[in-house]
Backbone as XML, in Angstrom:
<?xml version="1.0"?>
<chain id="A" units="angstrom">
  <residue number="1" name="MET">
    <atom name="N" x="-34.193" y="-57.256" z="-12.923"/>
    <atom name="CA" x="-34.446" y="-56.324" z="-12.234"/>
    <atom name="C" x="-35.279" y="-55.133" z="-12.551"/>
  </residue>
  <residue number="2" name="ASN">
    <atom name="N" x="-36.428" y="-54.353" z="-11.813"/>
    <atom name="CA" x="-36.679" y="-53.439" z="-12.994"/>
    <atom name="C" x="-35.648" y="-51.866" z="-12.434"/>
  </residue>
  <residue number="3" name="LYS">
    <atom name="N" x="-35.766" y="-51.226" z="-13.742"/>
    <atom name="CA" x="-34.821" y="-50.250" z="-13.933"/>
    <atom name="C" x="-35.509" y="-48.598" z="-14.008"/>
  </residue>
  <residue number="4" name="LYS">
    <atom name="N" x="-36.438" y="-49.139" z="-13.734"/>
    <atom name="CA" x="-37.565" y="-47.526" z="-14.172"/>
    <atom name="C" x="-37.189" y="-46.553" z="-13.026"/>
  </residue>
  <residue number="5" name="PRO">
    <atom name="N" x="-37.555" y="-47.216" z="-11.249"/>
    <atom name="CA" x="-36.977" y="-46.177" z="-10.802"/>
    <atom name="C" x="-35.454" y="-45.775" z="-10.608"/>
  </residue>
  <residue number="6" name="ILE">
    <atom name="N" x="-34.983" y="-46.447" z="-11.003"/>
    <atom name="CA" x="-33.650" y="-45.887" z="-10.946"/>
    <atom name="C" x="-33.276" y="-44.603" z="-11.988"/>
  </residue>
  <residue number="7" name="ILE">
    <atom name="N" x="-33.857" y="-45.087" z="-13.676"/>
    <atom name="CA" x="-33.848" y="-43.924" z="-14.233"/>
    <atom name="C" x="-34.437" y="-43.315" z="-13.275"/>
  </residue>
  <residue number="8" name="ARG">
    <atom name="N" x="-35.872" y="-42.989" z="-13.159"/>
    <atom name="CA" x="-36.342" y="-41.155" z="-12.791"/>
    <atom name="C" x="-35.780" y="-41.076" z="-11.690"/>
  </residue>
  <residue number="9" name="VAL">
    <atom name="N" x="-34.693" y="-42.065" z="-10.030"/>
    <atom name="CA" x="-34.377" y="-40.673" z="-9.810"/>
    <atom name="C" x="-33.133" y="-40.078" z="-9.916"/>
  </residue>
  <residue number="10" name="THR">
    <atom name="N" x="-32.506" y="-40.799" z="-11.351"/>
    <atom name="CA" x="-31.167" y="-40.038" z="-11.700"/>
    <atom name="C" x="-32.091" y="-38.782" z="-12.756"/>
  </residue>
  <residue number="11" name="LEU">
    <atom name="N" x="-33.022" y="-39.450" z="-13.098"/>
    <atom name="CA" x="-33.245" y="-37.708" z="-14.444"/>
    <atom name="C" x="-33.700" y="-36.703" z="-13.179"/>
  </residue>
  <residue number="12" name="VAL">
    <atom name="N" x="-34.381" y="-37.021" z="-12.381"/>
    <atom name="CA" x="-34.946" y="-36.196" z="-10.726"/>
    <atom name="C" x="-33.356" y="-35.159" z="-11.213"/>
  </residue>
  <residue number="13" name="LEU">
    <atom name="N" x="-32.759" y="-36.018" z="-10.016"/>
    <atom name="CA" x="-31.424" y="-35.261" z="-9.211"/>
    <atom name="C" x="-30.633" y="-34.641" z="-11.255"/>
  </residue>
  <residue number="14" name="LEU">
    <atom name="N" x="-31.044" y="-35.027" z="-11.761"/>
    <atom name="CA" x="-30.129" y="-34.739" z="-13.462"/>
    <atom name="C" x="-30.740" y="-33.258" z="-13.554"/>
  </residue>
  <residue number="15" name="VAL">
    <atom name="N" x="-32.225" y="-33.002" z="-13.453"/>
    <atom name="CA" x="-32.889" y="-31.612" z="-12.972"/>
    <atom name="C" x="-32.404" y="-31.205" z="-12.670"/>
  </residue>
  <residue number="16" name="ALA">
    <atom name="N" x="-32.799" y="-31.036" z="-11.043"/>
    <atom name="CA" x="-32.369" y="-30.398" z="-9.805"/>
    <atom name="C" x="-30.836" y="-30.411" z="-9.913"/>
  </residue>
  <residue number="17" name="ALA">
    <atom name="N" x="-30.021" y="-30.510" z="-10.180"/>
    <atom name="CA" x="-28.691" y="-30.149" z="-10.684"/>
    <atom name="C" x="-28.325" y="-28.866" z="-11.384"/>
  </residue>
  <residue number="18" name="LEU">
    <atom name="N" x="-29.338" y="-29.650" z="-12.539"/>
    <atom name="CA" x="-29.816" y="-28.001" z="-13.609"/>
    <atom name="C" x="-30.251" y="-27.071" z="-13.363"/>
  </residue>
  <residue number="19" name="ILE">
    <atom name="N" x="-31.438" y="-27.381" z="-12.837"/>
    <atom name="CA" x="-31.964" y="-25.709" z="-11.980"/>
    <atom name="C" x="-30.699" y="-25.008" z="-10.641"/>
  </residue>
  <residue number="20" name="ALA">
    <atom name="N" x="-30.170" y="-25.531" z="-9.865"/>
    <atom name="CA" x="-29.384" y="-24.716" z="-8.868"/>
    <atom name="C" x="-28.367" y="-24.580" z="-10.061"/>
  </residue>
  <residue number="21" name="ALA">
    <atom name="N" x="-27.628" y="-24.959" z="-10.710"/>
    <atom name="CA" x="-26.843" y="-24.835" z="-11.829"/>
    <atom name="C" x="-27.044" y="-23.345" z="-12.066"/>
  </residue>
  <residue number="22" name="GLY">
    <atom name="N" x="-28.304" y="-23.865" z="-12.354"/>
    <atom name="CA" x="-28.709" y="-22.162" z="-14.064"/>
    <atom name="C" x="-28.708" y="-21.534" z="-12.170"/>
  </residue>
  <residue number="23" name="LEU">
    <atom name="N" x="-29.813" y="-21.257" z="-11.616"/>
    <atom name="CA" x="-29.988" y="-20.268" z="-10.304"/>
    <atom name="C" x="-28.554" y="-19.132" z="-9.811"/>
  </residue>
  <residue number="24" name="TRP">
    <atom name="N" x="-27.738" y="-20.428" z="-9.835"/>
    <atom name="CA" x="-26.163" y="-20.190" z="-9.101"/>
    <atom name="C" x="-25.879" y="-19.089" z="-10.455"/>
  </residue>
  <residue number="25" name="ARG">
    <atom name="N" x="-25.205" y="-19.428" z="-11.938"/>
    <atom name="CA" x="-25.225" y="-19.102" z="-12.906"/>
    <atom name="C" x="-25.709" y="-17.343" z="-12.959"/>
  </residue>
  <residue number="26" name="PHE">
    <atom name="N" x="-27.193" y="-17.729" z="-12.983"/>
    <atom name="CA" x="-27.565" y="-16.109" z="-13.902"/>
    <atom name="C" x="-28.780" y="-15.830" z="-12.287"/>
  </residue>
  <residue number="27" name="TYR">
    <atom name="N" x="-29.341" y="-16.011" z="-11.633"/>
    <atom name="CA" x="-30.016" y="-14.845" z="-9.849"/>
    <atom name="C" x="-29.580" y="-13.999" z="-9.692"/>
  </residue>
  <residue number="28" name="PRO">
    <atom name="N" x="-29.190" y="-13.251" z="-10.327"/>
    <atom name="CA" x="-28.624" y="-11.325" z="-10.048"/>
    <atom name="C" x="-28.656" y="-12.015" z="-7.969"/>
  </residue>
  <residue number="29" name="GLY">
    <atom name="N" x="-27.532" y="-12.112" z="-7.774"/>
    <atom name="CA" x="-27.172" y="-11.540" z="-6.101"/>
    <atom name="C" x="-27.306" y="-12.976" z="-5.303"/>
  </residue>
  <residue number="30" name="PHE">
    <atom name="N" x="-28.006" y="-13.892" z="-5.957"/>
    <atom name="CA" x="-27.708" y="-15.420" z="-6.332"/>
    <atom name="C" x="-25.619" y="-15.689" z="-5.398"/>
  </residue>
  <residue number="31" name="ASP">
    <atom name="N" x="-25.112" y="-14.930" z="-6.867"/>
    <atom name="CA" x="-23.639" y="-15.718" z="-6.576"/>
    <atom name="C" x="-23.349" y="-14.655" z="-5.612"/>
  </residue>
  <residue number="32" name="SER">
    <atom name="N" x="-22.578" y="-14.258" z="-4.207"/>
    <atom name="CA" x="-21.796" y="-13.094" z="-4.222"/>
    <atom name="C" x="-21.280" y="-12.333" z="-4.760"/>
  </residue>
  <residue number="33" name="SER">
    <atom name="N" x="-20.327" y="-12.867" z="-5.782"/>
    <atom name="CA" x="-19.866" y="-12.471" z="-5.627"/>
    <atom name="C" x="-19.924" y="-11.567" z="-7.406"/>
  </residue>
  <residue number="34" name="ASN">
    <atom name="N" x="-19.393" y="-10.064" z="-7.484"/>
    <atom name="CA" x="-19.970" y="-9.431" z="-8.201"/>
    <atom name="C" x="-18.899" y="-8.533" z="-8.948"/>
  </residue>
  <residue number="35" name="GLU">
    <atom name="N" x="-18.351" y="-7.980" z="-9.614"/>
    <atom name="CA" x="-16.631" y="-7.503" z="-10.446"/>
    <atom name="C" x="-16.830" y="-6.620" z="-10.343"/>
  </residue>
  <residue number="36" name="ASN">
    <atom name="N" x="-18.015" y="-5.649" z="-9.864"/>
    <atom name="CA" x="-18.288" y="-4.177" z="-9.682"/>
    <atom name="C" x="-18.326" y="-4.022" z="-7.627"/>
  </residue>
  <residue number="37" name="GLN">
    <atom name="N" x="-18.294" y="-4.522" z="-7.279"/>
    <atom name="CA" x="-18.662" y="-4.066" z="-5.723"/>
    <atom name="C" x="-16.815" y="-4.648" z="-5.215"/>
  </residue>
  <residue number="38" name="LEU">
    <atom name="N" x="-16.611" y="-4.298" z="-4.049"/>
    <atom name="CA" x="-15.204" y="-4.211" z="-3.258"/>
    <atom name="C" x="-16.043" y="-4.280" z="-1.988"/>
  </residue>
  <residue number="39" name="VAL">
    <atom name="N" x="-15.300" y="-5.673" z="-1.608"/>
    <atom name="CA" x="-16.348" y="-5.794" z="0.560"/>
    <atom name="C" x="-14.992" y="-6.005" z="0.824"/>
  </residue>
  <residue number="40" name="LEU">
    <atom name="N" x="-14.223" y="-5.402" z="1.439"/>
    <atom name="CA" x="-13.539" y="-5.498" z="2.468"/>
    <atom name="C" x="-13.955" y="-6.008" z="4.258"/>
  </residue>
  <residue number="41" name="TYR">
    <atom name="N" x="-13.024" y="-6.641" z="4.995"/>
    <atom name="CA" x="-13.382" y="-6.735" z="5.957"/>
    <atom name="C" x="-12.555" y="-6.087" z="7.028"/>
  </residue>
  <residue number="42" name="GLY">
    <atom name="N" x="-11.984" y="-5.503" z="8.585"/>
    <atom name="CA" x="-11.418" y="-5.634" z="9.606"/>
    <atom name="C" x="-11.188" y="-4.284" z="9.789"/>
  </residue>
  <residue number="43" name="ASN">
    <atom name="N" x="-10.189" y="-4.025" z="10.754"/>
    <atom name="CA" x="-10.097" y="-2.692" z="11.964"/>
    <atom name="C" x="-9.421" y="-1.229" z="10.929"/>
  </residue>
  <residue number="44" name="ILE">
    <atom name="N" x="-9.562" y="-0.488" z="11.137"/>
    <atom name="CA" x="-8.769" y="0.466" z="10.029"/>
    <atom name="C" x="-7.833" y="0.531" z="11.786"/>
  </residue>
  <residue number="45" name="ASP">
    <atom name="N" x="-6.926" y="1.592" z="11.845"/>
    <atom name="CA" x="-5.525" y="1.754" z="12.769"/>
    <atom name="C" x="-4.895" y="2.465" z="12.404"/>
  </residue>
  <residue number="46" name="ILE">
    <atom name="N" x="-5.722" y="3.663" z="13.298"/>
    <atom name="CA" x="-4.284" y="4.916" z="12.812"/>
    <atom name="C" x="-3.563" y="5.065" z="14.240"/>
  </residue>
  <residue number="47" name="ARG">
    <atom name="N" x="-2.286" y="5.348" z="14.081"/>
    <atom name="CA" x="-1.184" y="6.417" z="15.414"/>
    <atom name="C" x="-1.928" y="7.598" z="15.150"/>
  </residue>
  <residue number="48" name="GLU">
    <atom name="N" x="-1.399" y="8.727" z="14.296"/>
    <atom name="CA" x="-0.748" y="8.985" z="14.114"/>
    <atom name="C" x="-1.889" y="9.665" z="13.267"/>
  </residue>
  <residue number="49" name="SER">
    <atom name="N" x="-2.412" y="11.176" z="13.536"/>
    <atom name="CA" x="-3.034" y="11.467" z="13.338"/>
    <atom name="C" x="-2.630" y="12.930" z="12.950"/>
  </residue>
  <residue number="50" name="TYR">
    <atom name="N" x="-2.579" y="13.961" z="11.849"/>
    <atom name="CA" x="-2.271" y="15.462" z="11.543"/>
    <atom name="C" x="-2.853" y="16.165" z="12.436"/>
  </residue>
  <residue number="51" name="LEU">
    <atom name="N" x="-2.925" y="17.328" z="12.708"/>
    <atom name="CA" x="-4.605" y="18.219" z="13.413"/>
    <atom name="C" x="-3.569" y="19.512" z="13.454"/>
  </residue>
  <residue number="52" name="ALA">
    <atom name="N" x="-4.577" y="19.855" z="12.376"/>
    <atom name="CA" x="-4.588" y="21.758" z="12.379"/>
    <atom name="C" x="-5.097" y="22.379" z="13.433"/>
  </residue>
  <residue number="53" name="PHE">
    <atom name="N" x="-4.155" y="22.849" z="13.815"/>
    <atom name="CA" x="-4.377" y="24.362" z="15.328"/>
    <atom name="C" x="-3.065" y="25.891" z="14.377"/>
  </residue>
  <residue number="54" name="ASN">
    <atom name="N" x="-3.813" y="25.857" z="15.119"/>
    <atom name="CA" x="-3.088" y="27.580" z="14.598"/>
    <atom name="C" x="-1.821" y="27.549" z="15.109"/>
  </residue>
  <residue number="55" name="ASN">
    <atom name="N" x="-1.847" y="27.727" z="16.390"/>
    <atom name="CA" x="-0.564" y="28.297" z="16.816"/>
    <atom name="C" x="0.211" y="25.875" z="17.469"/>
  </residue>
  <residue number="56" name="SER">
    <atom name="N" x="1.300" y="25.937" z="18.036"/>
    <atom name="CA" x="1.730" y="24.374" z="18.306"/>
    <atom name="C" x="1.771" y="24.619" z="19.965"/>
  </residue>
  <residue number="57" name="GLU">
    <atom name="N" x="1.006" y="24.007" z="19.651"/>
    <atom name="CA" x="1.033" y="23.628" z="21.436"/>
    <atom name="C" x="0.371" y="22.270" z="21.846"/>
  </residue>
  <residue number="58" name="HIS">
    <atom name="N" x="1.489" y="21.989" z="22.857"/>
    <atom name="CA" x="1.089" y="20.307" z="24.271"/>
    <atom name="C" x="-0.870" y="20.805" z="24.191"/>
  </residue>
  <residue number="59" name="ILE">
    <atom name="N" x="-1.060" y="19.310" z="24.435"/>
    <atom name="CA" x="-2.659" y="18.650" z="24.300"/>
    <atom name="C" x="-2.343" y="18.628" z="25.432"/>
  </residue>
  <residue number="60" name="ASP">
    <atom name="N" x="-3.470" y="18.822" z="26.448"/>
    <atom name="CA" x="-3.785" y="19.524" z="27.813"/>
    <atom name="C" x="-4.627" y="17.827" z="28.433"/>
  </residue>
  <residue number="61" name="ARG">
    <atom name="N" x="-5.635" y="17.742" z="27.881"/>
    <atom name="CA" x="-6.966" y="16.407" z="27.759"/>
    <atom name="C" x="-7.208" y="15.988" z="26.906"/>
  </residue>
  <residue number="62" name="LEU">
    <atom name="N" x="-6.583" y="14.864" z="26.676"/>
    <atom name="CA" x="-7.567" y="14.026" z="25.135"/>
    <atom name="C" x="-8.693" y="13.440" z="25.876"/>
  </residue>
  <residue number="63" name="LEU">
    <atom name="N" x="-9.386" y="13.935" z="25.144"/>
    <atom name="CA" x="-11.430" y="13.407" z="25.087"/>
    <atom name="C" x="-11.956" y="12.047" z="24.742"/>
  </residue>
  <residue number="64" name="VAL">
    <atom name="N" x="-10.903" y="11.744" z="23.952"/>
    <atom name="CA" x="-11.231" y="10.489" z="23.270"/>
    <atom name="C" x="-10.288" y="9.380" z="24.139"/>
  </residue>
  <residue number="65" name="GLN">
    <atom name="N" x="-10.466" y="8.196" z="23.313"/>
    <atom name="CA" x="-9.807" y="7.100" z="23.455"/>
    <atom name="C" x="-9.318" y="6.412" z="21.836"/>
  </residue>
  <residue number="66" name="GLU">
    <atom name="N" x="-8.533" y="5.153" z="21.595"/>
    <atom name="CA" x="-8.531" y="4.873" z="20.442"/>
    <atom name="C" x="-9.834" y="3.876" z="20.312"/>
  </residue>
  <residue number="67" name="GLY">
    <atom name="N" x="-10.591" y="4.016" z="19.014"/>
    <atom name="CA" x="-11.248" y="2.739" z="18.833"/>
    <atom name="C" x="-12.589" y="3.567" z="19.433"/>
  </residue>
  <residue number="68" name="ASP">
    <atom name="N" x="-12.705" y="4.918" z="20.171"/>
    <atom name="CA" x="-14.062" y="5.910" z="20.059"/>
    <atom name="C" x="-14.760" y="6.048" z="18.890"/>
  </residue>
  <residue number="69" name="ARG">
    <atom name="N" x="-16.268" y="6.077" z="19.079"/>
    <atom name="CA" x="-16.043" y="7.041" z="18.042"/>
    <atom name="C" x="-16.438" y="7.939" z="17.872"/>
  </residue>
  <residue number="70" name="VAL">
    <atom name="N" x="-16.691" y="8.670" z="17.132"/>
    <atom name="CA" x="-16.892" y="10.137" z="17.260"/>
    <atom name="C" x="-17.441" y="11.131" z="15.773"/>
  </residue>
  <residue number="71" name="THR">
    <atom name="N" x="-17.368" y="12.002" z="15.954"/>
    <atom name="CA" x="-18.466" y="12.844" z="14.917"/>
    <atom name="C" x="-17.921" y="14.080" z="14.186"/>
  </residue>
  <residue number="72" name="LYS">
    <atom name="N" x="-18.911" y="14.273" z="14.085"/>
    <atom name="CA" x="-18.251" y="15.865" z="12.864"/>
    <atom name="C" x="-18.462" y="16.857" z="14.325"/>
  </residue>
  <residue number="73" name="GLY">
    <atom name="N" x="-17.224" y="17.533" z="14.406"/>
    <atom name="CA" x="-17.836" y="18.456" z="15.034"/>
    <atom name="C" x="-17.470" y="18.647" z="16.709"/>
  </residue>
  <residue number="74" name="GLN">
    <atom name="N" x="-17.026" y="16.860" z="16.697"/>
    <atom name="CA" x="-17.201" y="17.224" z="18.627"/>
    <atom name="C" x="-15.753" y="17.118" z="19.004"/>
  </residue>
  <residue number="75" name="LEU">
    <atom name="N" x="-15.321" y="17.772" z="20.188"/>
    <atom name="CA" x="-14.455" y="18.124" z="21.260"/>
    <atom name="C" x="-13.248" y="16.965" z="21.329"/>
  </residue>
  <residue number="76" name="LEU">
    <atom name="N" x="-12.102" y="16.340" z="20.739"/>
    <atom name="CA" x="-11.432" y="15.709" z="20.348"/>
    <atom name="C" x="-10.891" y="15.427" z="21.692"/>
  </residue>
  <residue number="77" name="ALA">
    <atom name="N" x="-9.500" y="17.249" z="21.356"/>
    <atom name="CA" x="-9.049" y="17.133" z="22.763"/>
    <atom name="C" x="-8.699" y="19.023" z="23.094"/>
  </residue>
  <residue number="78" name="THR">
    <atom name="N" x="-7.963" y="19.196" z="23.956"/>
    <atom name="CA" x="-7.496" y="20.873" z="24.544"/>
    <atom name="C" x="-6.695" y="20.793" z="25.029"/>
  </residue>
  <residue number="79" name="LEU">
    <atom name="N" x="-5.904" y="22.135" z="24.424"/>
    <atom name="CA" x="-4.376" y="22.749" z="24.380"/>
    <atom name="C" x="-3.822" y="23.357" z="25.564"/>
  </residue>
  <residue number="80" name="HIS">
    <atom name="N" x="-2.955" y="23.385" z="26.157"/>
    <atom name="CA" x="-2.220" y="23.625" z="26.973"/>
    <atom name="C" x="-2.760" y="25.570" z="26.973"/>
  </residue>
  <residue number="81" name="ARG">
    <atom name="N" x="-3.057" y="26.084" z="27.794"/>
    <atom name="CA" x="-3.635" y="27.678" z="27.162"/>
    <atom name="C" x="-2.362" y="28.636" z="27.950"/>
  </residue>
  <residue number="82" name="GLU">
    <atom name="N" x="-1.895" y="28.258" z="28.671"/>
    <atom name="CA" x="-1.207" y="29.189" z="29.445"/>
    <atom name="C" x="-0.472" y="29.986" z="28.479"/>
  </residue>
  <residue number="83" name="ARG">
    <atom name="N" x="0.643" y="29.693" z="26.864"/>
    <atom name="CA" x="0.901" y="30.971" z="26.741"/>
    <atom name="C" x="0.098" y="31.816" z="26.023"/>
  </residue>
  <residue number="84" name="PHE">
    <atom name="N" x="-1.419" y="31.071" z="26.245"/>
    <atom name="CA" x="-1.936" y="32.354" z="25.524"/>
    <atom name="C" x="-3.664" y="33.102" z="26.442"/>
  </residue>
  <residue number="85" name="ARG">
    <atom name="N" x="-2.441" y="32.562" z="27.544"/>
    <atom name="CA" x="-3.607" y="33.751" z="28.761"/>
    <atom name="C" x="-1.909" y="34.553" z="28.594"/>
  </residue>
  <residue number="86" name="VAL">
    <atom name="N" x="-0.637" y="34.523" z="28.629"/>
    <atom name="CA" x="0.458" y="35.322" z="28.599"/>
    <atom name="C" x="0.092" y="36.438" z="27.459"/>
  </residue>
  <residue number="87" name="ALA">
    <atom name="N" x="0.164" y="35.596" z="26.319"/>
    <atom name="CA" x="0.078" y="36.651" z="25.551"/>
    <atom name="C" x="-1.385" y="37.486" z="25.053"/>
  </residue>
  <residue number="88" name="ALA">
    <atom name="N" x="-2.036" y="36.706" z="26.035"/>
    <atom name="CA" x="-3.371" y="37.775" z="26.005"/>
    <atom name="C" x="-3.628" y="39.259" z="27.180"/>
  </residue>
  <residue number="89" name="ALA">
    <atom name="N" x="-3.138" y="38.743" z="28.683"/>
    <atom name="CA" x="-2.267" y="39.300" z="29.315"/>
    <atom name="C" x="-1.387" y="40.535" z="28.734"/>
  </residue>
  <residue number="90" name="ASP">
    <atom name="N" x="-0.561" y="40.180" z="28.102"/>
    <atom name="CA" x="0.548" y="41.139" z="27.425"/>
    <atom name="C" x="0.229" y="41.808" z="26.687"/>
  </residue>
  <residue number="91" name="ALA">
    <atom name="N" x="-1.051" y="41.534" z="25.739"/>
    <atom name="CA" x="-2.052" y="42.562" z="24.608"/>
    <atom name="C" x="-2.330" y="43.407" z="25.457"/>
  </residue>
  <residue number="92" name="GLU">
    <atom name="N" x="-2.952" y="42.940" z="26.373"/>
    <atom name="CA" x="-3.889" y="44.231" z="27.527"/>
    <atom name="C" x="-2.996" y="45.012" z="28.344"/>
  </residue>
  <residue number="93" name="ALA">
    <atom name="N" x="-1.337" y="44.761" z="29.010"/>
    <atom name="CA" x="-1.383" y="45.705" z="28.804"/>
    <atom name="C" x="-0.530" y="46.931" z="28.295"/>
  </residue>
  <residue number="94" name="ARG">
    <atom name="N" x="0.064" y="45.796" z="27.110"/>
    <atom name="CA" x="0.006" y="47.070" z="25.639"/>
    <atom name="C" x="-1.309" y="48.041" z="25.674"/>
  </residue>
  <residue number="95" name="VAL">
    <atom name="N" x="-2.559" y="47.799" z="25.852"/>
    <atom name="CA" x="-3.486" y="48.332" z="25.588"/>
    <atom name="C" x="-3.522" y="49.006" z="26.412"/>
  </residue>
  <residue number="96" name="MET">
    <atom name="N" x="-3.203" y="49.117" z="28.102"/>
    <atom name="CA" x="-3.692" y="49.950" z="28.801"/>
    <atom name="C" x="-2.689" y="51.122" z="28.913"/>
  </residue>
  <residue number="97" name="ALA">
    <atom name="N" x="-1.640" y="50.790" z="28.259"/>
    <atom name="CA" x="-0.595" y="51.910" z="28.389"/>
    <atom name="C" x="-0.542" y="52.585" z="26.867"/>
  </residue>
</chain>
């Protein structure tokens, strides 16, 4: 029986396996594991946020919902204004007096 074809196929497979192993080990970017890179998947779930207001007041209208995309400077909510209106009317009365 002729063993030459079996030896050739074995050598070709061995060379292909060595080339694949070399590419996997030494080719940058071929292997996705990078020690200096952290990749995380998932959702950020925020139930509470602390907003800076000059006065403590209740929220009148909420203009965005959970999951909405927001941009810097976008109006997210408005406050009840009744207390501000009373304070402004009081200040006007003092000025008039």
